Coordinates of C-alpha atoms in Angstrom, one line a residue:
Chain U
X1 CA 93.6 53.2 130.7
X2 CA 93.4 56.5 129.0
X3 CA 90.3 58.5 128.6
X4 CA 89.0 60.1 125.5
X5 CA 89.7 63.7 126.3
X6 CA 88.2 65.5 123.3
X7 CA 84.8 66.8 123.7
X8 CA 82.9 68.4 120.9
X9 CA 82.0 71.6 122.5
X10 CA 85.5 72.4 123.7
X11 CA 86.9 71.5 120.3
X12 CA 84.5 73.9 118.6
X13 CA 85.2 76.7 121.0
X14 CA 88.9 76.3 120.4
X15 CA 88.4 76.1 116.6
X16 CA 86.4 79.3 116.8
X17 CA 89.2 81.1 118.6
X18 CA 91.7 80.1 116.0
X19 CA 89.3 80.9 113.1
X20 CA 88.6 84.3 114.4
X21 CA 92.3 85.3 114.1
X22 CA 92.5 84.3 110.4
X23 CA 91.1 87.6 109.1
X24 CA 94.0 89.4 110.8
X25 CA 96.3 87.9 108.2
X26 CA 94.4 89.6 105.5
X27 CA 94.3 92.9 107.4
X28 CA 96.3 95.6 105.8
X29 CA 97.2 97.2 109.1
X30 CA 100.8 96.2 108.6
X31 CA 101.1 98.0 105.3
X32 CA 101.4 101.5 106.8
X33 CA 104.1 100.4 109.3
X34 CA 106.1 99.0 106.4
X35 CA 106.0 101.9 104.0
X36 CA 109.3 103.7 103.2
X37 CA 110.5 105.9 106.0
X38 CA 108.2 104.4 108.7
X39 CA 109.9 103.6 112.0
X40 CA 109.1 99.9 112.0
X41 CA 110.4 99.5 108.5
X42 CA 113.6 101.5 109.1
X43 CA 114.3 99.5 112.3
X44 CA 113.9 96.2 110.5
X45 CA 116.1 97.4 107.6
X46 CA 119.0 97.6 110.1
X47 CA 119.2 93.8 109.8
X48 CA 120.8 94.5 106.4
X49 CA 123.7 96.3 108.2
X50 CA 124.1 93.2 110.3
X51 CA 124.1 91.0 107.2
X52 CA 126.7 93.2 105.6
X53 CA 129.0 93.1 108.6
X54 CA 128.6 89.4 109.2
X55 CA 129.2 88.5 105.5
X56 CA 132.3 90.8 105.4
X57 CA 133.6 89.1 108.5
X58 CA 132.8 85.5 107.3
X59 CA 133.7 85.8 103.7
X60 CA 137.4 86.5 102.8
X61 CA 138.0 89.7 101.0
X62 CA 139.2 88.0 97.8
X63 CA 137.1 84.7 98.0
X64 CA 135.7 84.2 94.5
X65 CA 132.2 83.7 93.4
X66 CA 131.8 80.2 91.8
X67 CA 132.9 80.0 88.2
X68 CA 131.4 77.6 85.7
X69 CA 132.5 75.7 82.6
X70 CA 131.5 76.7 79.0
X71 CA 129.0 73.8 78.9
X72 CA 127.0 75.4 81.6
X73 CA 126.1 78.4 79.4
X74 CA 122.8 77.1 78.1
X75 CA 121.1 80.3 77.1
X76 CA 121.6 83.9 76.4
X77 CA 121.9 86.3 79.3
X78 CA 118.4 87.4 80.2
X79 CA 118.1 91.2 80.0
X80 CA 116.3 92.9 82.8
X81 CA 115.4 96.5 83.7
X82 CA 116.3 99.0 81.0
X83 CA 117.1 97.4 77.7
X84 CA 117.2 100.3 75.4
X85 CA 118.1 103.7 76.9
X86 CA 116.5 106.8 75.2
X87 CA 118.9 109.4 76.6
X88 CA 120.0 111.7 73.7
X89 CA 123.7 111.4 74.4
X90 CA 123.4 107.7 74.6
X91 CA 121.4 107.4 71.4
X92 CA 124.1 109.5 69.6
X93 CA 126.9 107.3 70.9
X94 CA 125.0 104.1 70.1
X95 CA 124.4 105.3 66.5
X96 CA 128.1 105.9 66.1
X97 CA 128.9 102.3 67.3
X98 CA 130.3 103.8 70.6
X99 CA 133.4 105.1 68.7
X100 CA 133.1 108.4 70.6
X101 CA 132.3 106.8 74.0
X102 CA 134.4 107.9 76.9
X103 CA 134.2 106.5 80.5
X104 CA 135.0 109.4 82.9
X105 CA 136.7 108.5 86.2
X106 CA 136.7 111.4 88.7
X107 CA 135.9 112.4 92.3
X108 CA 138.5 111.5 94.9
X109 CA 141.3 110.5 92.5
X110 CA 144.7 112.1 91.9
X111 CA 144.5 111.6 88.1
X112 CA 141.0 111.9 86.6
X113 CA 140.7 109.7 83.5
X114 CA 138.6 109.7 80.3
X115 CA 138.9 106.3 78.6
X116 CA 137.7 105.1 75.2
X117 CA 136.4 101.6 74.7
X118 CA 139.7 100.7 72.8
X119 CA 141.7 102.0 75.7
X120 CA 139.7 99.9 78.1
X121 CA 140.0 96.8 75.8
X122 CA 143.8 97.3 75.8
X123 CA 144.0 97.2 79.6
X124 CA 144.4 93.8 81.4
X125 CA 141.3 91.7 80.8
X126 CA 139.5 89.1 82.8
X127 CA 136.9 86.5 81.5
X128 CA 134.7 84.7 83.9
X129 CA 131.7 82.4 83.6
X130 CA 129.4 83.3 86.5
X131 CA 125.9 83.0 87.7
X132 CA 123.9 86.2 87.6
X133 CA 121.4 86.2 90.5
X134 CA 118.5 88.6 90.1
X135 CA 116.8 90.1 93.2
X136 CA 113.6 88.7 91.8
X137 CA 114.8 85.2 92.4
X138 CA 116.0 83.9 89.0
X139 CA 119.6 83.0 88.0
X140 CA 121.4 82.8 84.6
X141 CA 124.9 81.7 83.8
X142 CA 127.0 83.7 81.2
X143 CA 130.5 84.5 80.3
X144 CA 131.6 88.1 80.9
X145 CA 134.8 89.8 79.6
X146 CA 136.1 93.1 80.9
X147 CA 138.8 95.1 82.6
X148 CA 139.2 94.6 86.3
X149 CA 137.9 97.7 88.1
X150 CA 141.0 97.6 90.3
X151 CA 143.2 98.2 87.3
X152 CA 141.2 101.3 86.3
X153 CA 141.3 102.6 89.9
X154 CA 145.1 102.1 90.1
X155 CA 145.5 104.1 86.9
X156 CA 143.4 106.9 88.4
X157 CA 145.2 106.8 91.8
X158 CA 142.4 106.7 94.3
X159 CA 142.8 109.1 97.3
X160 CA 142.9 107.4 100.7
X161 CA 139.8 109.1 101.9
X162 CA 137.6 107.4 99.2
X163 CA 135.3 104.8 100.6
X164 CA 132.8 104.2 97.8
X165 CA 132.8 103.8 94.0
X166 CA 129.7 105.4 92.5
X167 CA 128.5 104.5 89.0
X168 CA 126.5 106.9 87.0
X169 CA 124.5 105.5 84.0
X170 CA 122.8 106.5 80.8
X171 CA 119.5 104.7 81.6
X172 CA 116.7 106.3 83.5
X173 CA 113.7 104.9 85.3
X174 CA 110.2 106.3 85.2
X175 CA 109.1 106.9 88.7
X176 CA 105.6 108.0 87.9
X177 CA 104.7 111.3 89.5
X178 CA 108.3 112.0 90.6
X179 CA 109.4 112.0 86.9
X180 CA 112.5 110.3 85.6
X181 CA 115.6 109.4 87.6
X182 CA 119.0 108.3 86.3
X183 CA 120.2 104.9 87.3
X184 CA 123.2 104.9 89.7
X185 CA 124.8 102.5 92.0
X186 CA 127.6 102.3 94.5
X187 CA 129.9 99.6 96.1
X188 CA 132.5 99.8 98.8
X189 CA 136.3 99.7 98.1
X190 CA 136.5 96.0 99.1
X191 CA 134.1 94.9 96.4
X192 CA 135.6 97.5 94.0
X193 CA 139.0 95.8 94.3
X194 CA 137.7 92.3 94.3
X195 CA 139.4 90.3 91.4
X196 CA 136.0 89.4 89.8
X197 CA 134.7 93.0 89.8
X198 CA 135.1 94.0 86.2
X199 CA 133.8 96.6 83.8
X200 CA 132.5 94.3 81.2
X201 CA 132.5 95.0 77.4
X202 CA 132.0 91.4 76.3
X203 CA 129.3 88.8 76.8
X204 CA 129.4 85.1 75.8
X205 CA 132.3 85.7 73.4
X206 CA 130.8 88.7 71.6
X207 CA 130.5 92.4 72.3
X208 CA 128.1 93.4 75.1
X209 CA 124.6 93.7 73.5
X210 CA 122.6 96.9 74.0
X211 CA 120.0 95.0 76.1
X212 CA 122.7 93.9 78.5
X213 CA 124.2 97.3 79.0
X214 CA 126.5 98.2 76.1
X215 CA 129.0 99.6 75.8
X216 CA 130.1 99.0 79.4
X217 CA 128.5 97.5 82.5
X218 CA 129.6 96.6 86.0
X219 CA 129.9 93.0 87.3
X220 CA 130.0 92.6 91.1
X221 CA 129.8 88.8 91.3
X222 CA 129.2 88.5 95.1
X223 CA 126.0 90.7 95.0
X224 CA 122.6 90.6 93.3
X225 CA 122.0 91.9 89.7
X226 CA 120.7 95.3 90.6
X227 CA 124.1 96.3 91.9
X228 CA 125.6 95.7 88.5
X229 CA 124.9 99.0 86.8
X230 CA 124.5 98.9 83.0
X231 CA 125.2 101.7 80.4
X232 CA 128.0 103.2 82.4
X233 CA 128.5 106.9 81.9
X234 CA 131.0 107.8 84.6
X235 CA 132.7 106.6 87.8
X236 CA 133.2 108.7 90.9
X237 CA 135.2 108.0 94.0
X238 CA 133.4 109.3 97.1
X239 CA 133.8 109.4 100.8
X240 CA 130.0 109.6 101.4
X241 CA 126.9 108.7 99.5
X242 CA 124.7 111.5 100.7
X243 CA 125.3 113.7 97.6
X244 CA 123.9 111.1 95.2
X245 CA 120.2 110.7 94.4
X246 CA 118.2 110.4 97.7
X247 CA 121.4 109.4 99.5
X248 CA 120.9 105.7 99.8
X249 CA 123.6 104.7 97.4
X250 CA 121.6 103.7 94.3
X251 CA 118.3 104.2 92.5
X252 CA 116.9 100.9 93.7
X253 CA 118.1 101.7 97.2
X254 CA 116.3 105.1 97.1
X255 CA 113.2 103.1 96.3
X256 CA 113.6 100.8 99.4
X257 CA 116.0 98.0 98.3
X258 CA 119.0 97.2 100.6
X259 CA 122.3 98.8 99.7
X260 CA 124.2 95.6 100.5
X261 CA 122.9 93.0 98.1
X262 CA 125.0 90.0 99.1
X263 CA 121.9 88.2 100.2
Chain X
X1 CA 113.2 67.9 135.7
X2 CA 112.0 67.6 139.3
X3 CA 108.5 67.0 138.4
X4 CA 107.6 64.8 141.4
X5 CA 108.2 67.5 144.0
X6 CA 106.7 70.2 141.8
X7 CA 103.2 68.8 141.5
X8 CA 100.4 71.0 142.5
X9 CA 96.7 70.3 143.0
X10 CA 94.5 72.4 140.8
X11 CA 90.9 71.7 141.6
X12 CA 89.6 68.6 143.2
X13 CA 92.0 65.8 142.3
X14 CA 93.7 67.0 139.2
X15 CA 97.4 67.5 139.3
X16 CA 99.5 69.9 137.3
X17 CA 103.2 69.6 136.7
X18 CA 105.8 71.9 135.3
X19 CA 106.1 70.7 131.7
X20 CA 107.9 73.3 129.7
X21 CA 110.9 75.2 130.8
X22 CA 111.2 79.0 130.3
X23 CA 113.6 78.6 127.3
X24 CA 111.2 76.2 125.6
X25 CA 108.3 78.6 126.1
X26 CA 110.1 81.8 125.0
X27 CA 111.6 80.1 121.9
X28 CA 108.3 78.6 121.0
X29 CA 106.5 81.9 120.8
X30 CA 109.4 83.7 119.2
X31 CA 109.3 81.1 116.4
X32 CA 105.5 81.5 116.1
X33 CA 105.9 85.2 115.5
X34 CA 109.0 84.9 113.3
X35 CA 107.6 82.1 111.1
X36 CA 104.3 84.0 110.6
X37 CA 106.2 86.9 109.1
X38 CA 108.8 84.8 107.3
X39 CA 105.9 82.9 105.6
X40 CA 104.0 86.0 104.5
X41 CA 107.1 88.0 103.4
X42 CA 108.5 84.8 101.7
X43 CA 105.4 84.5 99.6
X44 CA 105.8 88.2 98.7
X45 CA 109.4 87.5 97.5
X46 CA 108.2 84.4 95.6
X47 CA 105.7 86.6 93.8
X48 CA 108.5 88.6 92.2
X49 CA 109.4 85.6 90.2
X50 CA 106.7 82.9 90.7
X51 CA 108.6 80.0 89.2
X52 CA 110.8 77.2 90.7
X53 CA 113.6 75.3 88.9
X54 CA 116.0 72.5 89.4
X55 CA 119.7 73.3 89.0
X56 CA 122.0 76.3 89.2
X57 CA 120.0 78.5 86.9
X58 CA 116.5 79.3 85.7
X59 CA 115.7 77.9 82.3
X60 CA 114.4 80.6 79.9
X61 CA 115.6 79.0 76.7
X62 CA 115.2 75.5 78.1
X63 CA 112.8 73.9 80.6
X64 CA 113.9 73.0 84.1
X65 CA 110.8 74.4 85.8
X66 CA 109.0 72.3 88.4
X67 CA 106.4 74.9 89.4
X68 CA 105.1 78.1 88.0
X69 CA 102.1 80.3 88.9
X70 CA 101.0 82.7 86.2
X71 CA 98.1 84.8 84.9
X72 CA 97.4 83.8 81.3
X73 CA 95.0 85.4 78.9
X74 CA 92.9 82.6 77.3
X75 CA 91.5 82.6 73.7
X76 CA 88.2 84.1 75.0
X77 CA 90.1 87.1 76.4
X78 CA 89.5 86.1 80.0
X79 CA 92.6 86.1 82.2
X80 CA 93.0 82.8 84.1
X81 CA 95.3 81.9 87.0
X82 CA 97.3 78.9 85.8
X83 CA 99.5 76.9 88.1
X84 CA 101.8 74.4 86.5
X85 CA 103.4 71.7 88.6
X86 CA 105.7 69.1 87.0
X87 CA 104.1 69.8 83.7
X88 CA 100.5 69.5 84.9
X89 CA 98.4 72.6 84.3
X90 CA 95.7 73.5 86.8
X91 CA 93.2 76.4 86.7
X92 CA 93.7 78.2 90.1
X93 CA 91.8 81.4 89.2
X94 CA 90.6 83.2 92.4
X95 CA 93.5 82.0 94.5
X96 CA 96.8 81.5 92.6
X97 CA 97.8 83.7 89.6
X98 CA 94.6 85.7 89.6
X99 CA 92.8 86.7 92.8
X100 CA 90.6 89.4 94.4
X101 CA 87.1 90.5 93.6
X102 CA 85.8 90.2 90.0
X103 CA 85.9 94.0 89.4
X104 CA 89.4 94.5 90.7
X105 CA 91.5 91.5 89.9
X106 CA 95.1 91.2 91.2
X107 CA 97.4 89.4 88.8
X108 CA 99.9 87.9 91.2
X109 CA 100.9 84.4 92.2
X110 CA 99.9 84.4 95.9
X111 CA 97.0 86.7 96.8
X112 CA 97.3 89.9 98.8
X113 CA 95.9 88.4 102.0
X114 CA 98.8 85.9 102.1
X115 CA 101.6 88.5 101.6
X116 CA 103.4 91.2 103.7
X117 CA 102.8 93.9 102.6
X118 CA 99.5 93.1 101.0
X119 CA 100.5 94.8 97.7
X120 CA 103.4 93.9 95.4
X121 CA 106.6 95.2 97.0
X122 CA 109.6 93.0 96.8
X123 CA 111.9 95.5 98.6
X124 CA 109.8 95.6 101.7
X125 CA 109.2 91.8 101.6
X126 CA 113.0 91.4 101.7
X127 CA 113.4 93.8 104.6
X128 CA 110.8 91.9 106.6
X129 CA 112.1 88.5 105.6
X130 CA 115.7 89.1 106.5
X131 CA 114.8 90.8 109.8
X132 CA 112.8 87.8 110.9
X133 CA 115.3 85.4 109.4
X134 CA 117.9 86.8 111.8
X135 CA 115.5 86.5 114.7
X136 CA 114.6 83.0 113.7
X137 CA 118.2 81.8 113.3
X138 CA 119.1 83.4 116.7
X139 CA 116.2 81.6 118.3
X140 CA 117.2 78.2 116.8
X141 CA 120.7 78.7 118.1
X142 CA 119.4 79.8 121.6
X143 CA 117.0 76.9 121.7
X144 CA 119.7 74.4 120.8
X145 CA 122.1 75.6 123.5
X146 CA 119.4 75.8 126.1
X147 CA 118.0 72.4 125.2
X148 CA 121.4 70.8 125.5
X149 CA 121.9 72.4 128.9
X150 CA 118.4 71.8 130.4
X151 CA 118.0 68.3 129.0
X152 CA 114.9 69.2 126.9
X153 CA 116.6 67.8 123.7
X154 CA 117.6 64.5 125.2
X155 CA 114.6 64.0 127.4
X156 CA 111.7 65.3 125.2
X157 CA 112.9 65.5 121.6
X158 CA 115.3 62.8 120.6
X159 CA 113.1 59.7 120.1
X160 CA 114.2 56.6 122.0
X161 CA 114.1 53.0 120.6
X162 CA 110.9 52.4 122.5
X163 CA 109.4 55.6 121.0
X164 CA 110.1 54.3 117.5
X165 CA 108.9 50.7 118.2
X166 CA 105.8 52.1 119.8
X167 CA 105.0 54.3 116.8
X168 CA 102.2 52.1 115.2
X169 CA 100.4 52.1 118.6
X170 CA 100.9 55.8 119.1
X171 CA 99.6 56.4 115.5
X172 CA 96.5 54.3 116.1
X173 CA 95.7 56.1 119.3
X174 CA 96.0 59.5 117.6
X175 CA 93.6 58.3 115.0
X176 CA 91.1 57.5 117.7
X177 CA 91.7 60.8 119.5
X178 CA 93.0 59.0 122.5
X179 CA 95.6 61.3 124.2
X180 CA 97.7 60.5 127.2
X181 CA 98.4 63.6 129.2
X182 CA 101.7 62.8 130.9
X183 CA 104.9 64.7 131.6
X184 CA 106.6 63.4 128.4
X185 CA 105.7 63.7 124.7
X186 CA 104.5 60.5 123.0
X187 CA 106.6 58.9 120.2
X188 CA 104.7 60.6 117.4
X189 CA 105.1 64.0 119.0
X190 CA 108.8 63.4 119.6
X191 CA 109.5 62.4 116.0
X192 CA 107.4 65.4 114.6
X193 CA 109.3 67.9 116.8
X194 CA 112.6 66.3 116.1
X195 CA 112.0 66.5 112.3
X196 CA 110.8 70.1 112.5
X197 CA 113.5 71.4 114.9
X198 CA 116.5 69.4 113.8
X199 CA 115.8 68.9 110.1
X200 CA 113.3 71.5 108.7
X201 CA 114.6 74.5 110.7
X202 CA 118.3 74.0 109.8
X203 CA 117.3 73.1 106.2
X204 CA 115.4 76.4 105.9
X205 CA 118.4 78.4 107.2
X206 CA 120.9 76.6 104.9
X207 CA 118.8 76.7 101.7
X208 CA 118.2 80.4 102.5
X209 CA 121.9 81.1 102.8
X210 CA 122.5 79.1 99.6
X211 CA 120.5 81.7 97.7
X212 CA 122.9 84.5 98.9
X213 CA 125.5 85.4 96.3
X214 CA 127.8 86.5 99.1
X215 CA 127.6 83.1 100.8
X216 CA 128.1 81.5 97.3
X217 CA 131.6 82.9 97.4
X218 CA 132.2 82.3 101.1
X219 CA 130.8 78.8 101.3
X220 CA 130.7 77.3 97.8
X221 CA 129.9 73.9 99.3
X222 CA 126.4 75.1 100.0
X223 CA 125.3 75.1 96.4
X224 CA 127.1 71.8 96.0
X225 CA 125.2 70.0 98.7
X226 CA 121.8 71.3 97.5
X227 CA 122.5 70.8 93.8
X228 CA 122.5 74.5 92.7
X229 CA 121.0 77.8 93.7
X230 CA 117.7 77.3 92.0
X231 CA 117.3 73.8 93.6
X232 CA 118.0 75.4 97.0
X233 CA 115.2 77.9 96.2
X234 CA 112.9 75.0 95.4
X235 CA 113.8 73.1 98.6
X236 CA 113.2 76.3 100.6
X237 CA 109.7 76.5 99.1
X238 CA 108.9 72.8 99.7
X239 CA 110.1 72.9 103.3
X240 CA 107.9 76.0 103.7
X241 CA 104.9 73.9 102.6
X242 CA 105.9 71.1 105.0
X243 CA 106.1 73.6 107.9
X244 CA 102.7 75.0 107.0
X245 CA 101.4 71.3 107.0
X246 CA 103.0 70.8 110.4
X247 CA 101.4 74.0 111.7
X248 CA 98.0 72.8 110.6
X249 CA 98.3 69.4 112.3
X250 CA 99.9 71.1 115.4
X251 CA 97.0 73.4 115.8
X252 CA 94.5 70.6 115.2
X253 CA 96.2 68.5 117.9
X254 CA 96.2 71.3 120.4
X255 CA 92.5 71.7 119.9
X256 CA 91.8 68.0 120.0
X257 CA 93.9 67.4 123.1
X258 CA 92.4 70.2 125.1
X259 CA 93.4 73.7 124.0
X260 CA 93.4 75.4 127.5
X261 CA 95.6 72.9 129.1
X262 CA 98.0 72.7 126.1
X263 CA 98.3 76.5 125.6
X264 CA 98.7 77.0 129.4
X265 CA 101.6 74.5 129.3
X266 CA 103.3 76.7 126.7
X267 CA 102.6 80.0 128.5
X268 CA 103.0 79.3 132.2
X269 CA 104.7 76.0 131.8
X270 CA 102.0 74.2 134.0
X271 CA 100.3 71.2 132.6
X272 CA 97.5 69.1 134.0
X273 CA 98.2 65.4 133.7
X274 CA 95.9 62.4 133.7
X275 CA 95.5 60.8 137.1
X276 CA 96.7 57.5 135.8
X277 CA 100.0 59.1 134.8
X278 CA 100.7 60.0 138.4
X279 CA 99.7 56.8 140.1
X280 CA 102.6 54.6 139.0
X281 CA 105.1 56.8 140.6
X282 CA 107.2 59.5 138.9
X283 CA 107.2 59.5 135.1
X284 CA 110.9 58.8 135.0

């Protein structure tokens, strides 16, 4: 026969021990250890390098993000972040329907380029219906049309020492006391030459709307939305990201987000 | 393993045995730490877009939402925390949607005391979450390998036919707080642990990976089996709730069955068993 083991006093003692640890959860002691630049946080952030390496190892260089059918476009593409840049150059270009827009391609290339929208539209094009995954957690399916970045890079003849493609943008973000900072982003050469990586000028069959990054935005379908810079001003090929912004490879990265956003 | 020769007397006539192997104990506490941070950083991440949907995408122009937690300004100007689950609206002011003291309200889905960091910071939430996700997954793998080698899985976790047929009795005994303290887990314990370790843990890892756009390209079957990225996100959330439920019952059972003995068995491995359990010869 078994005995009834529980006794009330012992139960209450145990319950008291557990209950006394609960306020620890609410304690803000962790906050300091996790602020930008703190050792604990920087150590934990190394897990992103591991994720980057493992995904690069597991996922084929040219394996495609899932593409969808027309019937799965059930809504407009949800705009996020900047939706109407106020930069003076941008406003002037916008008011001229982007007729004077030029995309500059420079840095580590043999042949720097300056391409108009018409020139970009006359290059090979790719249309893809893909799911946009925002870092916040939501997803939205839309049809994107643009020129493969690889075609533009081939035209500019990238030097062998180039390791990153850096995108400079017209939109800025208000950082409070630190003032304004221009949006920029960067990807590695493998993602840059991926077949689905395009400079998009079309959305859902029409021209790219202002709110979604007109006249030109990046699509990097195997990463999260914040990598897909909008309002592209210029593209630079670089061997190192230290010279840009705070050196983390993007405006959001400078604010603490991971450079590799494949997860 | 060799419990019979390993028995020791502790006190007058109470016997202890080696109950938990070193791998079982280390993985147990690693999971405890990892899951604690995964939960709090996960709620931080959820707060960045506190809605759950069914399907591949999130409905903004259509409705495929199953849960949302929002702060809504009512007609009287007062801001309320409103949680909507399957179309049913609930006022959750003070906990979900709107929380904190009256004079400094926080307008976020889960309150600060349930998130890491305590303030709204998606970037840091992700750093913490993915660090512990790696630790968690590595521990699951280590546990699986160790438990296959040392027999923990076959002996203690996988329920036998008699465990399953004995479930009603086991259930009734739990309800009456009658606990056997023997070498082996009872049927209800085995099934709970099997569900958590072999179903919930892998499900958490797989639905987590399904949300990764990189994995979406590398393993497109992931979104297929879970019915879309947003469904996977919803399942990830639901399994989180089930794990929190398991945790609550787990702690309650430890307290009810004798916390000192139970915790000791997970720290030193030694476990005091009922005398009756030793009288009929070795447990197995």
